[in-house]
Short mmCIF file of C-alpha atoms in Angstrom, two decimals:
data_model
loop_
_atom_site.label_atom_id
_atom_site.label_comp_id
_atom_site.label_asym_id
_atom_site.label_seq_id
_atom_site.Cartn_x
_atom_site.Cartn_y
_atom_site.Cartn_z
CA UNK A 1 34.76 9.59 -51.05
CA UNK A 2 36.94 7.79 -48.58
CA UNK A 3 35.96 5.96 -45.42
CA UNK A 4 36.85 7.36 -42.00
CA UNK A 5 40.57 7.20 -41.33
CA UNK A 6 42.84 7.12 -38.28
CA UNK A 7 46.56 7.11 -37.55
CA UNK A 8 48.60 5.30 -34.92
CA UNK A 9 52.05 6.47 -33.81
CA UNK A 10 53.74 3.43 -32.31
CA UNK A 11 56.50 3.72 -29.68
CA UNK A 12 56.52 -0.01 -28.88
CA UNK A 13 57.43 -2.45 -30.36
CA UNK A 14 59.81 -0.55 -32.64
CA UNK A 15 63.39 -1.09 -33.72
CA UNK A 16 66.42 0.92 -32.70
CA UNK A 17 69.30 1.57 -35.08
CA UNK A 18 70.88 -1.80 -34.25
CA UNK A 19 67.62 -3.62 -35.01
CA UNK A 20 66.79 -4.38 -31.38
CA UNK A 21 63.19 -4.11 -30.22
CA UNK A 22 62.74 -1.13 -27.89
CA UNK A 23 60.21 1.36 -26.53
CA UNK A 24 61.06 4.78 -27.97
CA UNK A 25 60.54 8.02 -26.06
CA UNK A 26 57.60 10.23 -26.96
CA UNK A 27 58.66 13.38 -28.85
CA UNK A 28 56.66 16.47 -27.92
CA UNK A 29 56.64 17.86 -31.48
CA UNK A 30 55.37 14.53 -32.86
CA UNK A 31 52.23 14.93 -30.75
CA UNK A 32 51.51 18.44 -32.04
CA UNK A 33 52.52 17.82 -35.64
CA UNK A 34 50.45 14.65 -35.96
CA UNK A 35 47.48 16.08 -34.07
CA UNK A 36 47.45 19.03 -36.47
CA UNK A 37 47.72 16.72 -39.45
CA UNK A 38 44.84 14.64 -38.07
CA UNK A 39 42.73 17.79 -37.75
CA UNK A 40 43.76 19.08 -41.19
CA UNK A 41 42.84 15.83 -42.94
CA UNK A 42 39.67 15.21 -40.91
CA UNK A 43 40.95 12.03 -39.28
CA UNK A 44 38.74 10.43 -36.67
CA UNK A 45 41.49 9.29 -34.31
CA UNK A 46 45.17 9.79 -33.56
CA UNK A 47 46.32 6.86 -31.42
CA UNK A 48 49.58 7.35 -29.55
CA UNK A 49 50.81 3.88 -28.56
CA UNK A 50 53.19 3.47 -25.62
CA UNK A 51 53.11 0.97 -22.76
CA UNK A 52 55.42 3.14 -20.59
CA UNK A 53 53.47 4.66 -17.68
CA UNK A 54 55.81 7.65 -17.29
CA UNK A 55 55.55 8.38 -21.02
CA UNK A 56 51.76 8.22 -20.80
CA UNK A 57 51.88 10.66 -17.89
CA UNK A 58 54.11 12.98 -19.96
CA UNK A 59 51.57 12.97 -22.80
CA UNK A 60 48.73 13.60 -20.33
CA UNK A 61 50.60 16.61 -18.89
CA UNK A 62 51.22 18.04 -22.37
CA UNK A 63 47.58 17.58 -23.36
CA UNK A 64 46.36 19.11 -20.10
CA UNK A 65 48.58 22.16 -20.68
CA UNK A 66 47.09 22.77 -24.13
CA UNK A 67 43.50 21.79 -23.26
CA UNK A 68 43.01 23.43 -19.88
CA UNK A 69 46.25 25.10 -18.84
CA UNK A 70 48.00 28.23 -20.10
CA UNK A 71 48.17 26.79 -23.60
CA UNK A 72 44.39 26.68 -24.09
CA UNK A 73 44.17 30.46 -24.26
CA UNK A 74 47.69 30.98 -25.63
CA UNK A 75 47.10 28.81 -28.69
CA UNK A 76 43.52 27.48 -29.16
CA UNK A 77 44.46 25.85 -32.50
CA UNK A 78 46.70 23.37 -30.71
CA UNK A 79 43.99 22.64 -28.17
CA UNK A 80 41.45 21.92 -30.91
CA UNK A 81 43.88 19.65 -32.75
CA UNK A 82 44.32 17.40 -29.72
CA UNK A 83 40.65 16.31 -29.69
CA UNK A 84 41.35 13.17 -31.71
CA UNK A 85 44.28 12.00 -29.56
CA UNK A 86 43.95 8.75 -27.60
CA UNK A 87 46.81 7.16 -25.67
CA UNK A 88 46.89 3.35 -25.90
CA UNK A 89 49.00 0.75 -24.11
CA UNK A 90 49.41 -1.52 -27.12
CA UNK A 91 48.92 -1.51 -30.85
CA UNK A 92 46.26 -4.24 -30.53
CA UNK A 93 44.33 -1.99 -28.16
CA UNK A 94 44.46 0.82 -30.72
CA UNK A 95 43.30 -1.44 -33.54
CA UNK A 96 40.49 -2.88 -31.37
CA UNK A 97 39.37 0.62 -30.50
CA UNK A 98 39.41 1.65 -34.16
CA UNK A 99 37.38 -1.47 -35.12
CA UNK A 100 34.83 -0.75 -32.42
CA UNK A 101 34.52 2.79 -33.75
CA UNK A 102 34.74 2.26 -37.52
CA UNK A 103 33.51 -1.29 -37.97
CA UNK A 104 34.89 -4.78 -38.52
CA UNK A 105 35.96 -3.96 -42.09
CA UNK A 106 38.67 -1.63 -40.71
CA UNK A 107 42.17 -2.41 -41.98
CA UNK A 108 45.58 -1.57 -40.52
CA UNK A 109 47.90 -0.24 -43.26
CA UNK A 110 51.53 -0.32 -42.13
CA UNK A 111 53.93 2.39 -43.29
CA UNK A 112 57.71 2.12 -43.42
CA UNK A 113 60.75 3.19 -45.39
CA UNK A 114 61.80 -0.43 -45.94
CA UNK A 115 58.60 -1.67 -47.67
CA UNK A 116 60.02 -2.43 -51.12
CA UNK A 117 57.09 -4.72 -51.89
CA UNK A 118 54.50 -2.35 -50.46
CA UNK A 119 51.25 -1.50 -52.20
CA UNK A 120 51.25 1.66 -54.32
CA UNK A 121 49.67 4.95 -53.32
CA UNK A 122 46.93 4.71 -55.99
CA UNK A 123 46.05 1.21 -54.74
CA UNK A 124 46.01 2.51 -51.17
CA UNK A 125 43.62 5.28 -52.21
CA UNK A 126 41.34 2.59 -53.59
CA UNK A 127 41.61 0.74 -50.29
CA UNK A 128 40.73 3.92 -48.39
CA UNK A 129 37.48 4.15 -50.36
CA UNK A 130 36.49 0.64 -49.21
CA UNK A 131 37.89 0.29 -45.70
CA UNK A 132 38.27 2.57 -42.68
CA UNK A 133 42.07 2.62 -42.61
CA UNK A 134 44.30 2.79 -39.57
CA UNK A 135 47.59 4.16 -40.92
CA UNK A 136 50.38 2.85 -38.71
CA UNK A 137 53.64 4.80 -38.22
CA UNK A 138 56.64 3.52 -36.31
CA UNK A 139 59.01 5.77 -34.37
CA UNK A 140 62.70 5.01 -33.85
CA UNK A 141 63.94 2.94 -36.80
CA UNK A 142 60.53 1.60 -37.70
CA UNK A 143 57.88 -0.92 -36.70
CA UNK A 144 59.11 -4.19 -35.17
CA UNK A 145 58.32 -7.56 -36.84
CA UNK A 146 55.66 -8.32 -34.19
CA UNK A 147 53.39 -5.67 -35.76
CA UNK A 148 53.50 -7.31 -39.17
CA UNK A 149 50.91 -9.95 -40.11
CA UNK A 150 49.37 -11.18 -43.39
CA UNK A 151 46.10 -9.28 -42.79
CA UNK A 152 47.98 -5.98 -42.44
CA UNK A 153 49.08 -4.67 -45.84
CA UNK A 154 52.21 -2.52 -46.17
CA UNK A 155 52.30 0.80 -47.98
CA UNK A 156 55.14 1.51 -50.41
CA UNK A 157 57.76 3.97 -49.11
CA UNK A 158 57.43 7.67 -49.94
CA UNK A 159 60.62 7.59 -52.00
CA UNK A 160 61.67 4.17 -53.26
CA UNK A 161 65.19 3.59 -54.51
CA UNK A 162 66.57 6.89 -53.29
CA UNK A 163 67.54 8.69 -50.08
CA UNK A 164 64.64 7.68 -47.89
CA UNK A 165 65.17 8.92 -44.35
CA UNK A 166 62.33 11.31 -43.58
CA UNK A 167 61.21 12.02 -40.05
CA UNK A 168 57.97 10.32 -39.03
CA UNK A 169 56.35 13.78 -38.92
CA UNK A 170 57.15 14.69 -42.51
CA UNK A 171 56.54 11.17 -43.84
CA UNK A 172 53.09 11.16 -42.19
CA UNK A 173 52.33 14.56 -43.76
CA UNK A 174 53.21 13.36 -47.27
CA UNK A 175 51.37 10.05 -46.92
CA UNK A 176 48.19 11.69 -45.60
CA UNK A 177 48.24 14.29 -48.37
CA UNK A 178 48.67 11.59 -51.00
CA UNK A 179 45.94 9.35 -49.58
CA UNK A 180 43.36 11.87 -48.44
CA UNK A 181 44.33 15.03 -50.37
CA UNK A 182 41.53 16.16 -52.69
CA UNK A 183 39.17 13.43 -51.44
CA UNK A 184 38.73 15.46 -48.33
CA UNK A 185 35.23 16.40 -47.30
CA UNK A 186 35.36 20.03 -46.24
CA UNK A 187 33.57 20.65 -43.01
CA UNK B 1 61.45 18.25 -65.77
CA UNK B 2 61.74 20.99 -63.21
CA UNK B 3 64.54 23.50 -62.70
CA UNK B 4 66.81 23.30 -59.65
CA UNK B 5 64.97 24.19 -56.45
CA UNK B 6 65.89 25.48 -53.00
CA UNK B 7 64.13 26.25 -49.73
CA UNK B 8 64.60 29.04 -47.20
CA UNK B 9 63.48 28.75 -43.58
CA UNK B 10 63.13 32.30 -42.32
CA UNK B 11 63.48 33.20 -38.61
CA UNK B 12 63.52 36.97 -39.24
CA UNK B 13 61.49 38.97 -40.11
CA UNK B 14 58.52 36.84 -39.00
CA UNK B 15 55.37 37.54 -37.04
CA UNK B 16 54.55 36.38 -33.55
CA UNK B 17 51.01 35.50 -32.50
CA UNK B 18 50.19 39.14 -31.82
CA UNK B 19 51.39 40.18 -35.28
CA UNK B 20 54.59 41.84 -34.07
CA UNK B 21 57.77 41.40 -36.10
CA UNK B 22 60.26 39.21 -34.25
CA UNK B 23 63.25 36.91 -34.68
CA UNK B 24 62.11 33.37 -33.84
CA UNK B 25 64.36 30.80 -32.20
CA UNK B 26 65.82 28.02 -34.31
CA UNK B 27 64.17 24.63 -33.65
CA UNK B 28 66.56 21.69 -33.75
CA UNK B 29 64.04 19.35 -35.37
CA UNK B 30 63.30 21.88 -38.11
CA UNK B 31 66.92 21.68 -39.21
CA UNK B 32 66.89 17.89 -39.46
CA UNK B 33 63.40 17.56 -40.92
CA UNK B 34 64.00 20.16 -43.63
CA UNK B 35 67.51 18.94 -44.41
CA UNK B 36 66.11 15.44 -44.91
CA UNK B 37 63.32 16.78 -47.09
CA UNK B 38 65.88 18.74 -49.13
CA UNK B 39 67.89 15.56 -49.65
CA UNK B 40 64.79 13.48 -50.43
CA UNK B 41 63.56 15.90 -53.08
CA UNK B 42 67.01 16.62 -54.56
CA UNK B 43 67.01 20.29 -53.58
CA UNK B 44 70.16 22.27 -54.27
CA UNK B 45 70.10 24.41 -51.14
CA UNK B 46 68.44 24.69 -47.74
CA UNK B 47 68.95 28.26 -46.50
CA UNK B 48 68.40 28.82 -42.80
CA UNK B 49 67.91 32.55 -42.30
CA UNK B 50 68.63 34.15 -38.94
CA UNK B 51 70.51 37.35 -38.09
CA UNK B 52 71.04 36.27 -34.46
CA UNK B 53 74.70 35.42 -33.85
CA UNK B 54 73.99 33.05 -30.96
CA UNK B 55 71.40 31.21 -33.06
CA UNK B 56 73.89 30.88 -35.90
CA UNK B 57 76.40 29.44 -33.42
CA UNK B 58 73.78 26.98 -32.21
CA UNK B 59 73.17 25.79 -35.77
CA UNK B 60 76.94 25.51 -36.36
CA UNK B 61 77.30 23.36 -33.23
CA UNK B 62 74.45 21.09 -34.30
CA UNK B 63 75.89 20.71 -37.80
CA UNK B 64 79.37 20.04 -36.44
CA UNK B 65 78.00 17.32 -34.17
CA UNK B 66 76.36 15.51 -37.09
CA UNK B 67 79.11 16.17 -39.64
CA UNK B 68 82.25 15.54 -37.63
CA UNK B 69 81.27 14.74 -34.05
CA UNK B 70 79.68 11.67 -32.50
CA UNK B 71 76.66 12.03 -34.79
CA UNK B 72 78.64 11.42 -37.99
CA UNK B 73 79.19 7.76 -37.13
CA UNK B 74 76.01 7.37 -35.06
CA UNK B 75 73.71 8.44 -37.90
CA UNK B 76 75.40 9.05 -41.29
CA UNK B 77 72.00 9.72 -42.95
CA UNK B 78 71.63 12.92 -40.95
CA UNK B 79 75.17 13.97 -41.80
CA UNK B 80 74.53 13.46 -45.52
CA UNK B 81 71.27 15.43 -45.37
CA UNK B 82 73.02 18.51 -43.98
CA UNK B 83 75.17 19.02 -47.11
CA UNK B 84 72.73 21.50 -48.64
CA UNK B 85 72.39 23.66 -45.50
CA UNK B 86 73.65 27.26 -45.61
CA UNK B 87 73.10 29.75 -42.78
CA UNK B 88 72.32 33.28 -43.97
CA UNK B 89 72.00 36.58 -42.09
CA UNK B 90 69.10 37.88 -44.14
CA UNK B 91 66.54 36.70 -46.64
CA UNK B 92 68.06 38.99 -49.31
CA UNK B 93 71.40 37.28 -48.78
CA UNK B 94 69.77 33.90 -49.31
CA UNK B 95 68.00 35.05 -52.47
CA UNK B 96 71.21 36.64 -53.83
CA UNK B 97 73.09 33.42 -53.16
CA UNK B 98 70.40 31.39 -54.91
CA UNK B 99 70.48 33.74 -57.92
CA UNK B 100 74.25 33.50 -58.16
CA UNK B 101 73.95 29.72 -58.11
CA UNK B 102 70.80 29.15 -60.20
CA UNK B 103 70.74 32.19 -62.47
CA UNK B 104 68.94 35.51 -62.73
CA UNK B 105 65.65 33.85 -63.70
CA UNK B 106 65.36 32.44 -60.16
CA UNK B 107 62.08 33.30 -58.42
CA UNK B 108 61.19 33.42 -54.72
CA UNK B 109 57.84 31.70 -54.10
CA UNK B 110 56.42 32.64 -50.69
CA UNK B 111 54.43 30.07 -48.71
CA UNK B 112 51.94 30.83 -45.97
CA UNK B 113 48.68 29.67 -44.44
CA UNK B 114 47.07 33.08 -45.03
CA UNK B 115 47.55 33.30 -48.84
CA UNK B 116 43.91 33.18 -49.93
CA UNK B 117 44.81 34.71 -53.28
CA UNK B 118 47.88 32.52 -53.74
CA UNK B 119 48.70 30.73 -56.99
CA UNK B 120 47.52 27.14 -57.27
CA UNK B 121 49.75 24.09 -56.95
CA UNK B 122 49.37 23.14 -60.64
CA UNK B 123 50.39 26.69 -61.63
CA UNK B 124 53.34 26.51 -59.24
CA UNK B 125 54.43 23.24 -60.88
CA UNK B 126 54.42 25.05 -64.20
CA UNK B 127 56.50 27.81 -62.67
CA UNK B 128 58.97 25.25 -61.32
CA UNK B 129 59.50 23.98 -64.87
CA UNK B 130 60.51 27.48 -66.00
CA UNK B 131 62.27 29.05 -63.03
CA UNK B 132 64.69 27.85 -60.35
CA UNK B 133 62.38 28.35 -57.36
CA UNK B 134 63.36 29.41 -53.89
CA UNK B 135 60.47 28.21 -51.72
CA UNK B 136 60.23 30.47 -48.69
CA UNK B 137 58.86 29.25 -45.35
CA UNK B 138 58.27 31.45 -42.34
CA UNK B 139 58.60 30.24 -38.74
CA UNK B 140 56.58 31.65 -35.84
CA UNK B 141 53.26 32.93 -37.18
CA UNK B 142 54.50 33.43 -40.72
CA UNK B 143 56.56 35.73 -42.92
CA UNK B 144 56.48 39.45 -42.06
CA UNK B 145 55.21 42.02 -44.61
CA UNK B 146 58.80 43.14 -45.38
CA UNK B 147 59.39 39.82 -47.23
CA UNK B 148 56.45 40.40 -49.57
CA UNK B 149 56.95 42.24 -52.85
CA UNK B 150 55.24 42.19 -56.28
CA UNK B 151 58.01 40.11 -57.88
CA UNK B 152 57.60 37.37 -55.27
CA UNK B 153 54.47 35.30 -55.97
CA UNK B 154 52.58 33.63 -53.11
CA UNK B 155 51.62 29.96 -53.10
CA UNK B 156 48.08 28.97 -52.09
CA UNK B 157 47.81 27.42 -48.61
CA UNK B 158 47.90 23.63 -48.25
CA UNK B 159 44.30 23.57 -47.02
CA UNK B 160 42.22 26.55 -47.95
CA UNK B 161 38.96 27.24 -46.14
CA UNK B 162 39.50 24.71 -43.40
CA UNK B 163 41.61 24.10 -40.30
CA UNK B 164 44.98 25.28 -41.58
CA UNK B 165 47.55 25.22 -38.78
CA UNK B 166 50.24 22.79 -39.82
CA UNK B 167 53.77 22.99 -38.46
CA UNK B 168 56.32 24.44 -40.86
CA UNK B 169 57.91 20.97 -41.02
CA UNK B 170 54.80 19.15 -42.19
CA UNK B 171 53.65 22.00 -44.46
CA UNK B 172 57.07 21.99 -46.18
CA UNK B 173 56.82 18.22 -46.65
CA UNK B 174 53.40 18.44 -48.31
CA UNK B 175 54.35 21.40 -50.50
CA UNK B 176 57.57 19.78 -51.71
CA UNK B 177 55.79 16.52 -52.47
CA UNK B 178 53.11 18.35 -54.44
CA UNK B 179 55.59 20.50 -56.40
CA UNK B 180 58.45 18.08 -56.97
CA UNK B 181 56.82 14.67 -56.40
CA UNK B 182 56.95 12.55 -59.53
CA UNK B 183 58.98 15.18 -61.43
CA UNK B 184 61.96 14.09 -59.38
CA UNK B 185 65.08 13.05 -61.24
CA UNK B 186 66.41 10.01 -59.45
CA UNK B 187 70.12 10.23 -58.85
#
């Protein structure tokens, strides 16, 4: 058995391709793909982190369309998947919210293609059995240094030492399947 | 060791939400996400199947942008990932091409969320060790009946008996990781 789990999709602070810290734009398909993954793997929360007011409004409009607008009857599966979504101004706000929900033993586990020294997937599965994990995904070219701290372990990349440029959607799918996979409690 | 593998993303014939046979529109992010997955998992080919001439032209424009246009210098990783992409008019054309490349023992393995009687992932891994597989993914609401035939086995869904509405992008990621995963020959 694993503890409750959540994911955070961070749009700030992240790096652009030059390594500058930026706020990335929200991608519509990221919302749906990650919400569906969250529902599939029984995650408690999907935190979408952006401080940009207009981006938050965009997300709210998309959610409203699928929850109460034409989308709710057109595609109820999408509506259902969005239940776990919470929009947060900052990563700290998301982590605080997850701690208040899952307890003080919650741990943020940072994902990234550049984590050569990251902990292995078997070790992360062990961690998931002990701690309510918040899996953290960066958009753009990955999480900015400000997100990293000694109490936040890093997960090894999906494919070390090889072509390693998956989209955040497909990387999140693979990581969740590896960590939760057959440990899943069927509801 | 597994045999060479390929994927096909089928836009016709597929079902819409009412169960009618349609040609779905090509999604830009599908091209990039699946091309990157193909590169990550050392696949030999990524067949994009659509009979629609204007959709084929759209794909050609996107590929040209990333191969030779502004995208080639902006993001060389995307350019590199597109090497395996081949646009095909029909699924039969894709399968014929795969057979001519990988040999007559090639097998089409159909994926779908509705395959309750599908073969298990461990069995499919065994199959991948014996046959050059063409993994077939449907867009829209899944592959149409015309694609199914007794010589084309069906893979079990990613999550049987539970919420099972992943995007084709994330489902392909999970399936490839489960089938190829640690069998991957690093190049």
